[in-house]
Coordinates of C-alpha atoms and ligand atoms in Angstrom, one line a residue:
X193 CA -11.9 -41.3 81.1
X194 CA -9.1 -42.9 78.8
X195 CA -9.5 -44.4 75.6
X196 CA -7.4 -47.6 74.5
X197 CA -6.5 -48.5 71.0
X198 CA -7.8 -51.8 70.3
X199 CA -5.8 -54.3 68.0
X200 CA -8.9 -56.6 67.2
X201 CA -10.1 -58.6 64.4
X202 CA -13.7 -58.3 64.1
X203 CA -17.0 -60.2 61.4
X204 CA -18.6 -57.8 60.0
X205 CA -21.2 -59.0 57.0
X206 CA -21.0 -57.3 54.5
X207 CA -23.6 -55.2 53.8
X208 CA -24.4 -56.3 49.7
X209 CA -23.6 -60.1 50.7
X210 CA -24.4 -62.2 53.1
X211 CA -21.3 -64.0 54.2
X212 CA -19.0 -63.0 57.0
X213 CA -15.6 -61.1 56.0
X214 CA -12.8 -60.9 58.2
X215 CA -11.3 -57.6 58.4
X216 CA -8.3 -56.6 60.5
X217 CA -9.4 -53.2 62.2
X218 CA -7.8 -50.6 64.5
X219 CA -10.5 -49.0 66.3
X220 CA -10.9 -46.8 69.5
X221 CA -12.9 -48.6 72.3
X222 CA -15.0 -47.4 73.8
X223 CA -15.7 -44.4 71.4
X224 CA -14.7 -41.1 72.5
X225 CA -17.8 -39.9 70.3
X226 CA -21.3 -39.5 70.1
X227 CA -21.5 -41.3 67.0
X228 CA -19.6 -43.5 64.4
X229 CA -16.7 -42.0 62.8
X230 CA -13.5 -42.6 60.8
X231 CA -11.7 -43.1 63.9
X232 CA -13.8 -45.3 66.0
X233 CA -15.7 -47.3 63.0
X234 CA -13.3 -47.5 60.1
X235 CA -15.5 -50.7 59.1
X236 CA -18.4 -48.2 58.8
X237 CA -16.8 -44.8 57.4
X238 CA -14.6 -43.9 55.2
X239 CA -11.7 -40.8 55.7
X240 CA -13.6 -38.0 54.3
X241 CA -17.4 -39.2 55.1
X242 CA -18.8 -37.8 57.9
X243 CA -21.9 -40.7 58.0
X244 CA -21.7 -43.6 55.9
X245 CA -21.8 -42.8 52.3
X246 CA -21.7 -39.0 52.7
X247 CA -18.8 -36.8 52.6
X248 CA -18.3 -34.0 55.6
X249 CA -18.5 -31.4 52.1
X250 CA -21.4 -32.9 50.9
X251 CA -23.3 -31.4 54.5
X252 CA -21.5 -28.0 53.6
X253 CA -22.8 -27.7 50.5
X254 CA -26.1 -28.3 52.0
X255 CA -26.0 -25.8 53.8
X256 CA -24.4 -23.2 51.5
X257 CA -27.2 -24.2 49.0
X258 CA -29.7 -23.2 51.7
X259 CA -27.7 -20.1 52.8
X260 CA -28.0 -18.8 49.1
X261 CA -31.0 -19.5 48.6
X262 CA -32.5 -17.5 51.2
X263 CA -32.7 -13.8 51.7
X264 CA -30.1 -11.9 53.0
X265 CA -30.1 -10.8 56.9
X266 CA -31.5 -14.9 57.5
X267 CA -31.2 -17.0 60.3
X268 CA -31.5 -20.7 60.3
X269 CA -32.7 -22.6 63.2
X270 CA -33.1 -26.3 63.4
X271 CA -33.6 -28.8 66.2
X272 CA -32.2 -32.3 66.9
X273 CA -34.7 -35.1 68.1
X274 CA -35.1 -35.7 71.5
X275 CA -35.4 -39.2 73.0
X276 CA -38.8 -40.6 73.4
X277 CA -39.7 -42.9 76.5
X278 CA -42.2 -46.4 76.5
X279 CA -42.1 -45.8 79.7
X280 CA -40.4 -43.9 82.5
X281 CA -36.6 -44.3 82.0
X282 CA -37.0 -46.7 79.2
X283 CA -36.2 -45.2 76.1
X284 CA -36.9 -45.9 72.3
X285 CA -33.9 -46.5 69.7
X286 CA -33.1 -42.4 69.2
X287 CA -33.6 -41.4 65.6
X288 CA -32.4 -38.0 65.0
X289 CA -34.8 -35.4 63.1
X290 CA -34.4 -35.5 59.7
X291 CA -33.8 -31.9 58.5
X292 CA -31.2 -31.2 61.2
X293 CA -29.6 -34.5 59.7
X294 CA -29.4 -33.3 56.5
X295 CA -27.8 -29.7 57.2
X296 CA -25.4 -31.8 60.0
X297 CA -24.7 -34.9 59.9
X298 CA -24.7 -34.6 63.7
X299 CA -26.4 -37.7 65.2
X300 CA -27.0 -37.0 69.1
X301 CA -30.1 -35.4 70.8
X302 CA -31.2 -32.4 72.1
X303 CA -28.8 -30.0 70.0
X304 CA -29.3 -27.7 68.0
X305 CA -27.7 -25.4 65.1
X306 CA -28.0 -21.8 64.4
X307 CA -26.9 -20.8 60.7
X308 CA -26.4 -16.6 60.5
X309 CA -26.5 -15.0 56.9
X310 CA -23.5 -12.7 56.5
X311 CA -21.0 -11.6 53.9
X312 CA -17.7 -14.3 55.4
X313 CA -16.0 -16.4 52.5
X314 CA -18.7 -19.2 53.7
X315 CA -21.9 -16.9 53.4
X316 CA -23.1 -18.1 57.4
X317 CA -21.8 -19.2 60.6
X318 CA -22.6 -22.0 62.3
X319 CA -23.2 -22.5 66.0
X320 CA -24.0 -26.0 67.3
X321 CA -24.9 -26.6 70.6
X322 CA -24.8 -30.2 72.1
X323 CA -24.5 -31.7 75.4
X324 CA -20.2 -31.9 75.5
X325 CA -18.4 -34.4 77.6
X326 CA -20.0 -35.3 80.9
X327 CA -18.2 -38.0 82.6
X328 CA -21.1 -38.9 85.0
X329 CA -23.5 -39.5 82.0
X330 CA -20.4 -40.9 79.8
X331 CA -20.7 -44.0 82.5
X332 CA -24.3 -45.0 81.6
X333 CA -24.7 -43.7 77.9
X334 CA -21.2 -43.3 76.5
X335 CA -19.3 -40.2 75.1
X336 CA -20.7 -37.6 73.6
X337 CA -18.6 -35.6 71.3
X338 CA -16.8 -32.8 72.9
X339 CA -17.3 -28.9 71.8
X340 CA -13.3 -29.2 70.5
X341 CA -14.0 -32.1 68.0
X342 CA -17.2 -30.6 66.9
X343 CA -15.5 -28.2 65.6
X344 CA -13.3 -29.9 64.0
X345 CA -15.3 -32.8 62.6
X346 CA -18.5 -31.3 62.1
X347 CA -16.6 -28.0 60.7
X348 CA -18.6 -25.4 62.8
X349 CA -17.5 -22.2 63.5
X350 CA -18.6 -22.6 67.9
X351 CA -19.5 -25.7 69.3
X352 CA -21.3 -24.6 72.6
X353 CA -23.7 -26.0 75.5
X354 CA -27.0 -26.7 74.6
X355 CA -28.0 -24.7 77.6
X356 CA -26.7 -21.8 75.6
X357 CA -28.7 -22.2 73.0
X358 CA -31.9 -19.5 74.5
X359 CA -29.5 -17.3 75.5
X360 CA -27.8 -17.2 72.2
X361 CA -30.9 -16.8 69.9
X362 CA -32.3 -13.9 72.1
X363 CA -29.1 -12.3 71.6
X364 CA -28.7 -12.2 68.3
X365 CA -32.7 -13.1 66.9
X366 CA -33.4 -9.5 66.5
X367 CA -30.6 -8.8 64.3
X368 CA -32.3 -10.6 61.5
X369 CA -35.3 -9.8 59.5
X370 CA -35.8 -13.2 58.0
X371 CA -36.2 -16.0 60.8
X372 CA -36.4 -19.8 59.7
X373 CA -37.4 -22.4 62.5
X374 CA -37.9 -26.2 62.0
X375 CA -39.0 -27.9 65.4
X376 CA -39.5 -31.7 65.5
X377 CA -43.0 -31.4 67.2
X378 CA -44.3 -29.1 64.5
X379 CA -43.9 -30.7 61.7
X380 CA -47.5 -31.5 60.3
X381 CA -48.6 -27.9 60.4
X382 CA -45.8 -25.9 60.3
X383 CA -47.5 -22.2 61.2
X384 CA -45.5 -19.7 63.2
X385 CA -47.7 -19.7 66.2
X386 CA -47.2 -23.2 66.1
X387 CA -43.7 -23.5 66.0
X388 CA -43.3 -20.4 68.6
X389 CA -45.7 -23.2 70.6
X390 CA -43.4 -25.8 69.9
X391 CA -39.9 -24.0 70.8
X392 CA -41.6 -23.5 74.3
X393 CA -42.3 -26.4 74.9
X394 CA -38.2 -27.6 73.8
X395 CA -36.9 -25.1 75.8
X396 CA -39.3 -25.5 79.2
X397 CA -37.3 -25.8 82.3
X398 CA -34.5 -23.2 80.5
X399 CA -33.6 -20.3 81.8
X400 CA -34.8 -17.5 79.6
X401 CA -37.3 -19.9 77.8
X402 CA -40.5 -17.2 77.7
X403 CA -38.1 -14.2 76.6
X404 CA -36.8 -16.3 73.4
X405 CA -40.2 -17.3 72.5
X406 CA -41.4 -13.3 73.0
X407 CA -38.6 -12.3 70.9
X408 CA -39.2 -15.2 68.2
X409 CA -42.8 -14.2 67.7
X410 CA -41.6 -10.5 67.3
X411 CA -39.3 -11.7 64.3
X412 CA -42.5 -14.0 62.7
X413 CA -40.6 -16.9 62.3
X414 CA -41.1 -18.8 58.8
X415 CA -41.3 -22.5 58.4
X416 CA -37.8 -23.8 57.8
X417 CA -39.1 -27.1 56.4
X418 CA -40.3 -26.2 52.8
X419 CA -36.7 -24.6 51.9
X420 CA -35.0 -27.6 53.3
X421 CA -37.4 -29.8 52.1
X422 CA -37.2 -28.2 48.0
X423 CA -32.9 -29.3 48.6
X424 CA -34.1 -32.8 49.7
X425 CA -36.2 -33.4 46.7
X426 CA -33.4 -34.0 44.1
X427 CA -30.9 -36.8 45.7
X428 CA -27.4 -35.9 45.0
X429 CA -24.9 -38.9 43.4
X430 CA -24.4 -40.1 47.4
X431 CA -27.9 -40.3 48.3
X432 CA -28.8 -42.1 45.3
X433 CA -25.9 -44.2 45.9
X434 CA -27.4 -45.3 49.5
X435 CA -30.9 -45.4 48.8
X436 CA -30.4 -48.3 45.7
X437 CA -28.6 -49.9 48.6
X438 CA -31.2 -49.8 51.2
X439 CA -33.6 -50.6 48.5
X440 CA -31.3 -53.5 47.5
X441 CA -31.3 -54.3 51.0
X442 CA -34.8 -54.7 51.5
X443 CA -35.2 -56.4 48.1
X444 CA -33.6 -59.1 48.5
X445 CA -34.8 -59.6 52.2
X446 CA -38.4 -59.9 50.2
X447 CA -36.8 -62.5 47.9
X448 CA -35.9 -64.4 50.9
X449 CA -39.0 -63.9 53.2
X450 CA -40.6 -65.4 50.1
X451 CA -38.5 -68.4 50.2
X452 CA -39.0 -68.5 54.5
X453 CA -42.8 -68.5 53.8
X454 CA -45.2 -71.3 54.3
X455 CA -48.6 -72.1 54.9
X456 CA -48.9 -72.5 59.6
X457 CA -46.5 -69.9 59.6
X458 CA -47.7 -66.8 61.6
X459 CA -47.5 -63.5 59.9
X460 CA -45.0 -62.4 63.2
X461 CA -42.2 -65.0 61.9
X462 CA -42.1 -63.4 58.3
X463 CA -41.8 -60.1 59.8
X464 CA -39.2 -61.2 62.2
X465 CA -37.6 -62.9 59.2
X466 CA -37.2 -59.7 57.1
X467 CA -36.5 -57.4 59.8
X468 CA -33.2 -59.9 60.4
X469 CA -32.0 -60.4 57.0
X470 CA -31.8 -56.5 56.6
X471 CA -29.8 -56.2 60.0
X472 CA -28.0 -58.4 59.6
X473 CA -27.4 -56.7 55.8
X474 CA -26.2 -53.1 57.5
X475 CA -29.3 -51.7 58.2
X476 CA -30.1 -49.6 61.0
X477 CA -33.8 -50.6 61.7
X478 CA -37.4 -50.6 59.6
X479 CA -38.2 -47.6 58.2
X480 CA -42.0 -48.2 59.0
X481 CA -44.3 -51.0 61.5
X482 CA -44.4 -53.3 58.6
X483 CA -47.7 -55.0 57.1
X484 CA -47.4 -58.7 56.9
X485 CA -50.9 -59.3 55.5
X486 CA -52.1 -62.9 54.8
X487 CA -55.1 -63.0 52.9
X488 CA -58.2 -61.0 53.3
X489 CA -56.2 -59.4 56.1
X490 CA -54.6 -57.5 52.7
X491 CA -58.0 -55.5 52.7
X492 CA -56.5 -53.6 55.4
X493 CA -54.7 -51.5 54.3
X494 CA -52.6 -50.7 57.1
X495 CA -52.7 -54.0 58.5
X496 CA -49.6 -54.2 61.3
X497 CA -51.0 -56.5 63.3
X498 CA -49.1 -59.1 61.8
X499 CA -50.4 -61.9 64.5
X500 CA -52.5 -64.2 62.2
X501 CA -51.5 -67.7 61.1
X502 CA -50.9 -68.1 57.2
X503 CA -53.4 -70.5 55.5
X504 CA -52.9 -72.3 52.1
X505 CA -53.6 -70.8 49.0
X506 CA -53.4 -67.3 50.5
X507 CA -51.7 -64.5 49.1
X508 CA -49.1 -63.0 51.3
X509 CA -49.0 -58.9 51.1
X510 CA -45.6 -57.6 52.7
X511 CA -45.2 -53.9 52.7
X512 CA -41.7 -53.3 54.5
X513 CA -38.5 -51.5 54.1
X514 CA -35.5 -51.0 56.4
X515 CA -33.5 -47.6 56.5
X516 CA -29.7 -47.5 55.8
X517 CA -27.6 -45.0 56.6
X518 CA -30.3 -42.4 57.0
X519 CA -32.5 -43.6 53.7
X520 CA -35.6 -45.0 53.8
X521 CA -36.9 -48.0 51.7
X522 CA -40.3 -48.9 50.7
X523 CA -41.2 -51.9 48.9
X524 CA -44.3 -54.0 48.4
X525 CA -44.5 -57.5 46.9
X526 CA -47.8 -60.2 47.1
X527 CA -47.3 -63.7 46.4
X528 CA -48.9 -67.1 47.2
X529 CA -48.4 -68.6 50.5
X530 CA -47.3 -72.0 49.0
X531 CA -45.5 -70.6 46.1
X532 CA -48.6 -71.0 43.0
X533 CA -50.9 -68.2 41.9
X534 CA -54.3 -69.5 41.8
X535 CA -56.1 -68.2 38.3
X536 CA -57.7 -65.8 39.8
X537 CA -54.6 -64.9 41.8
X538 CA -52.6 -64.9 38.5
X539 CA -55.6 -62.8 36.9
X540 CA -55.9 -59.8 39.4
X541 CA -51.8 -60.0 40.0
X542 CA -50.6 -59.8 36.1
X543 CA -53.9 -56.5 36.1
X544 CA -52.0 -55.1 38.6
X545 CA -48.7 -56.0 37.5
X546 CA -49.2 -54.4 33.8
X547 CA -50.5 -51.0 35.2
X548 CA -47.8 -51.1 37.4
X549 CA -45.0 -51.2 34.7
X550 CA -46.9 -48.9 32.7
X551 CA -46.6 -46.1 35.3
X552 CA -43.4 -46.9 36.5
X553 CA -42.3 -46.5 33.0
X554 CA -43.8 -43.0 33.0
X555 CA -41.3 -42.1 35.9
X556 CA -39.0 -39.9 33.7
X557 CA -38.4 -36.3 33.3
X558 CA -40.0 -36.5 29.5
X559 CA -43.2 -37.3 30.6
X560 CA -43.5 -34.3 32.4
X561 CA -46.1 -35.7 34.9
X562 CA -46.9 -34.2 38.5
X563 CA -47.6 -37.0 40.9
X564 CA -51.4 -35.8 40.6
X565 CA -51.2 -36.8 37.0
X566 CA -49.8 -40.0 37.7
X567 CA -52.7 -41.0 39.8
X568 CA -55.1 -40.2 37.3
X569 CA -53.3 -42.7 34.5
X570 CA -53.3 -45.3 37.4
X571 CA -56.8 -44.8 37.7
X572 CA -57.1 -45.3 34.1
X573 CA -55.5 -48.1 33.4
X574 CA -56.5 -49.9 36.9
X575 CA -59.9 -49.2 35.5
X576 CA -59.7 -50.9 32.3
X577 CA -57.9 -54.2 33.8
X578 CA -60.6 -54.6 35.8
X579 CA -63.3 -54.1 33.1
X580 CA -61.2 -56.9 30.9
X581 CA -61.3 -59.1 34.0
X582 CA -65.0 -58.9 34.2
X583 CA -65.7 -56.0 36.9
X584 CA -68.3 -53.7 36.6
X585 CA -67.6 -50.9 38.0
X586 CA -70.2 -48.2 38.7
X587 CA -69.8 -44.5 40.2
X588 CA -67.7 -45.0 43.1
X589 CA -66.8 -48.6 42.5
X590 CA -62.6 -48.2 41.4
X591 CA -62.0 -45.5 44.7
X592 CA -63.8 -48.5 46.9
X593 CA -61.2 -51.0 45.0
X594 CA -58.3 -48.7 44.9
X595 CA -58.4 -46.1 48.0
X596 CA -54.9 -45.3 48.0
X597 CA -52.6 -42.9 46.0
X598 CA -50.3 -43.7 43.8
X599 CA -47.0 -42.4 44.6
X600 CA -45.0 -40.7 47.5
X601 CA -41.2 -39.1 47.8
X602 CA -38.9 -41.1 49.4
X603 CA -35.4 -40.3 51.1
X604 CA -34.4 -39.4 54.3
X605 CA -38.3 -39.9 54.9
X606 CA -40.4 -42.3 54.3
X607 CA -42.6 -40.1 53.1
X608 CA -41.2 -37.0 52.0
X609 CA -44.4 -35.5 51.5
X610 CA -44.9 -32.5 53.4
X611 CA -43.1 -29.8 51.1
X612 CA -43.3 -32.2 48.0
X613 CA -46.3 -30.5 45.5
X614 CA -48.7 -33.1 44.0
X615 CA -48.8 -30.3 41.3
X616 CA -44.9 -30.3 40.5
X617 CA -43.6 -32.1 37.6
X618 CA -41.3 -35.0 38.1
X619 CA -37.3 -33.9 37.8
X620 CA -34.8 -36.1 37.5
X621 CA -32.9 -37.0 40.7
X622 CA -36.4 -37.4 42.5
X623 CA -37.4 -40.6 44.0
X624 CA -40.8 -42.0 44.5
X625 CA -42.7 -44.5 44.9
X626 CA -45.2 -46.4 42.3
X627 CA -47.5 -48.5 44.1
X628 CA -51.1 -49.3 43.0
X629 CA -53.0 -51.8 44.2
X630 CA -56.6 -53.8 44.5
X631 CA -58.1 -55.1 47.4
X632 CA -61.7 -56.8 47.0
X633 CA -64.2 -56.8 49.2
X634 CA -67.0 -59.7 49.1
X635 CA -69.7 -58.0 47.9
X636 CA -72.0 -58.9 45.2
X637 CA -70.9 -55.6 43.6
X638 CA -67.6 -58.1 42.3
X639 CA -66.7 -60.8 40.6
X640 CA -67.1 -63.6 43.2
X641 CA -63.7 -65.2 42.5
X642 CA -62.1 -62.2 43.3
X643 CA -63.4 -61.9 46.7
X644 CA -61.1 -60.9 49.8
X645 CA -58.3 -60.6 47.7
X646 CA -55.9 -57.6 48.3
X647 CA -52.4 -57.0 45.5
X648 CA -50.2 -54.1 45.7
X649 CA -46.6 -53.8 43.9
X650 CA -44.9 -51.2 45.1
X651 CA -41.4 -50.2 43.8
X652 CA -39.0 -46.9 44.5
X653 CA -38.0 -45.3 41.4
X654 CA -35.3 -42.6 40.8
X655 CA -36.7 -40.2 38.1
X656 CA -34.1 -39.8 35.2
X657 CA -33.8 -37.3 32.1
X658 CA -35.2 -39.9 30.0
X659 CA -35.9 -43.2 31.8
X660 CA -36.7 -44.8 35.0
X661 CA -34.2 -46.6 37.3
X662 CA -36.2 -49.2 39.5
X663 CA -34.3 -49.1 42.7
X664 CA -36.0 -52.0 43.9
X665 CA -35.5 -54.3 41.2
X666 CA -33.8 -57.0 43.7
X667 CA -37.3 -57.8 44.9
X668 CA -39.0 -60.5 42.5
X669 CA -42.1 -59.2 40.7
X670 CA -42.7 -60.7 37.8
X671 CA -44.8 -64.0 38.1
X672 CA -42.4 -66.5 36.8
X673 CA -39.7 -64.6 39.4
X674 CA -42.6 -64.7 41.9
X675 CA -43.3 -67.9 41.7
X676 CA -39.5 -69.0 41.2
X677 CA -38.2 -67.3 44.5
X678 CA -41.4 -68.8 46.9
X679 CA -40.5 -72.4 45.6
X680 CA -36.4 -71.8 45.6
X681 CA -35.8 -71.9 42.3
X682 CA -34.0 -68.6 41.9
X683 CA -30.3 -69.8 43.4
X684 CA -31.1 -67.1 46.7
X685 CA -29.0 -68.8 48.7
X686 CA -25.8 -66.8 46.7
X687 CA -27.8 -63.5 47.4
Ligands
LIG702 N1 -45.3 -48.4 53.5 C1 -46.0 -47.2 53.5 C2 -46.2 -46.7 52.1 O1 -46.2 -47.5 51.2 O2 -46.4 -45.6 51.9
MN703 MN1 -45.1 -46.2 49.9
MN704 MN1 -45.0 -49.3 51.3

């Protein structure tokens, strides 16, 4: 199959405005890759970035990190996604597994990489394997990359066939005392039986499947995720660069979803609203089903339904984020269906607004708070909002109001949770989010007025040395901005 270099003027939007730009751009079509690159997207990628935003030495010092920090005689092994089906041949949008993004940059399915220990300039080598060029599938799916400009792009010592990949661990598993695995399907409880489990499974139908596994349970495989997952907790200059911007992203989509709502409205057309302004912004998709909650639907508080009409004088809860470039956003904002707090909208909003601030303002390395700490003070201070509102609240009553935590990691994730200690202090470079919240049930136990309404303000925060950088501060949060961006008063239209 050839490839013909296309002269062509092409839109793009840019991704921090929302006006067309005309660009004049060489660009191979179709792609002779399995993913964008400098030479196929130069709208997208710059020379030395290997995905948007991050350099192709940014992944190796990922991995040398990871390398050094583990034991000598180690061996890394990490698995790409695989492509998960609705229904027979119809497949989802492919999203490749996190930690094999983050030690590859590589963005097709069913590969994998093998990183050996040894004493080379580089400390490791790296084997991918991939599925290569195959003309028959090229026709339906496009090119993948071929095993020659793997090598070169993705700076790996072999680029082989994925159907190497058994033959290659047996051969060289036993040679290593210190065996680190990460499998896509085992990532909640990450034990080695389990992930032996799990490697069967990705390898059924392969030749050789059962000796691998035999010989990866000799070598009692350790979970690969935690040492991965302690390199993903501080964001390097790049990361933080790209998740302000898919924070900034989904921001200003909630400015604007605010300005699209009104009261008929069903909860599906602000959701469809938000999810377009961030396309059409850069980003890739949502990075989670979001809640579109009108009214006492807020209660829920993983409402996704999102198939209700919006009533007047309701308060709108939106929970969404898209992901850009790999980084997840998370961002919640309530406001009034047709654009004016009630009082007692105003009340419970500013009670939650105040503790809100007041913990995101915590967010630094000074305060050297562990996320379990955290959720204590926004216990705390929830509680006495509520007492100067008028709530009793007796033995149980604040958990019943507030059932949530306070705070998750954020990055490649959305929740970066699973090797991320409650227990740790917060270090600068971290990113979390803040995001208390009150939902009231009617019950006699509370303040009538207060009844079925449900307020939660989330932001993402970077942890600095001494303060807290708001990475969502494009969404409107203070009332007056609130208020201001539901009626049109805040100029959005030159977002
Ligand atoms: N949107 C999910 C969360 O806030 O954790
Ligand atoms: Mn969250
Ligand atoms: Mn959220």
């Amino acid at each position: 199959m050839s490839f013909r270099l296309v002269k062509n003027r092409t839109f793009i939007y840019a991704s921090s405005r929302s006006y067309a730009t005309e660009i004049s751009n060489a660009s191979l079509k179709p792609s002779p890759y399995g993913q964008p690159l400098f030479q196929s997207h130069s709208h997208l990628i710059k020379p030395d970035e290997l995905t948007p935003g991050i350099h192709a030495q940014e992944y190796e010092d990922r991995r040398r990190s990871l390398m050094n920090r583990l034991p000598d005689n180690s061996l890394v092994v990490s698995l790409a996604g695989t492509i998960k089906y609705m229904s027979g041949k119809i497949f989802y949008k492919f999203r490749q597994a996190s930690d094999f993004w983050y030690l590859t940059g590589f963005e097709e399915p069913d590969s994998a990489v093998v990183l050996e220990k040894n004493h080379s300039a580089r400390g490791y080598r790296m084997t991918l394997f991939s599925s290569g060029s195959d003309s028959n599938k090229e026709q339906w799916d496009g090119a993948n990359t071929t095993f020659a400009d793997a090598r070169r792009v993705f700076q790996v010592d072999d680029a082989r066939h994925i159907d190497d990949f058994p033959s290659h661990l047996r051969s060289v598993v036993h040679q290593y005392s210190n065996v680190y695995v990460d499998l896509p399907s085992s990532r909640t409880r990450r034990t080695s039986r389990t992930t032996t489990k799990s490697l069967l499974k990705y390898l059924s139908g392969r030749s050789e499947a059962d000796l691998v596994v035999e010989s990866l349970g000799k070598s009692r495989p350790k979970p690969l995720a935690p040492e991965v997952g302690r390199l993903r907790a501080i964001k390097s200059a790049s990361e933080q660069k790209l998740m302000r911007m898919a924070a900034d992203i989904s921001g200003r989509a909630h400015a604007k979803t605010m300005r699209f709502t009104r009261p008929g409205l069903s909860e599906a057309a602000l959701a469809a609203h938000f999810n377009y302004l961030c396309s059409l912004s850069g980003a890739q998709r949502l990075a989670y089903v979001p809640v579109v909650a009108s009214g006492p639907n807020a209660l829920i508080i993983h409402y996704t339904h999102n198939n209700q009409l919006i009533s007047q004088e309701e308060l709108i809860l939106v929970d969404a984020g898209c992901e850009y470039n790999g980084y997840a956003s998370d961002i919640t904002r309530t406001y009034p269906a047709d654009g004016t707090f009630t009082p007692p909208q105003r009340d419970l909003y500013s009670a939650v607004l105040a503790a809100q601030k007041a913990l995101v303002a915590l967010c630094h390395e000074g305060s050297n708070l562990t996320l379990h700490e955290l959720h204590r003070k926004s216990c705390e201070l929830l509680r006495q909002e509520l007492l100067q509102l008028g709530f009793q609240l007796h033995p149980g009553d604040l958990e019943r109001l507030y059932p949530h935590f306070i705070s998750h990691p954020i990055g490649i994730d959305l929740h970066e949770s699973d090797s991320f200690s409650r227990s740790g202090s917060l270090k600068a470079g971290m990113v979390v989010t803040v995001e208390p919240g009150i939902y009231v049930p009617p019950s006699p136990a509370f303040p009538k007025h207060y009844h079925n309404l449900g307020i939660r303000i989330e932001d993402e925060v970077l942890v600095g040395k001494e303060h807290p950088v708001v990475l969502s501060a494009s969404a409107p949060k203070e009332i007056v901005d609130v208020e201001g961006a539901c009626q049109g008063s805040l100029g959005l239209e030159s977002f």
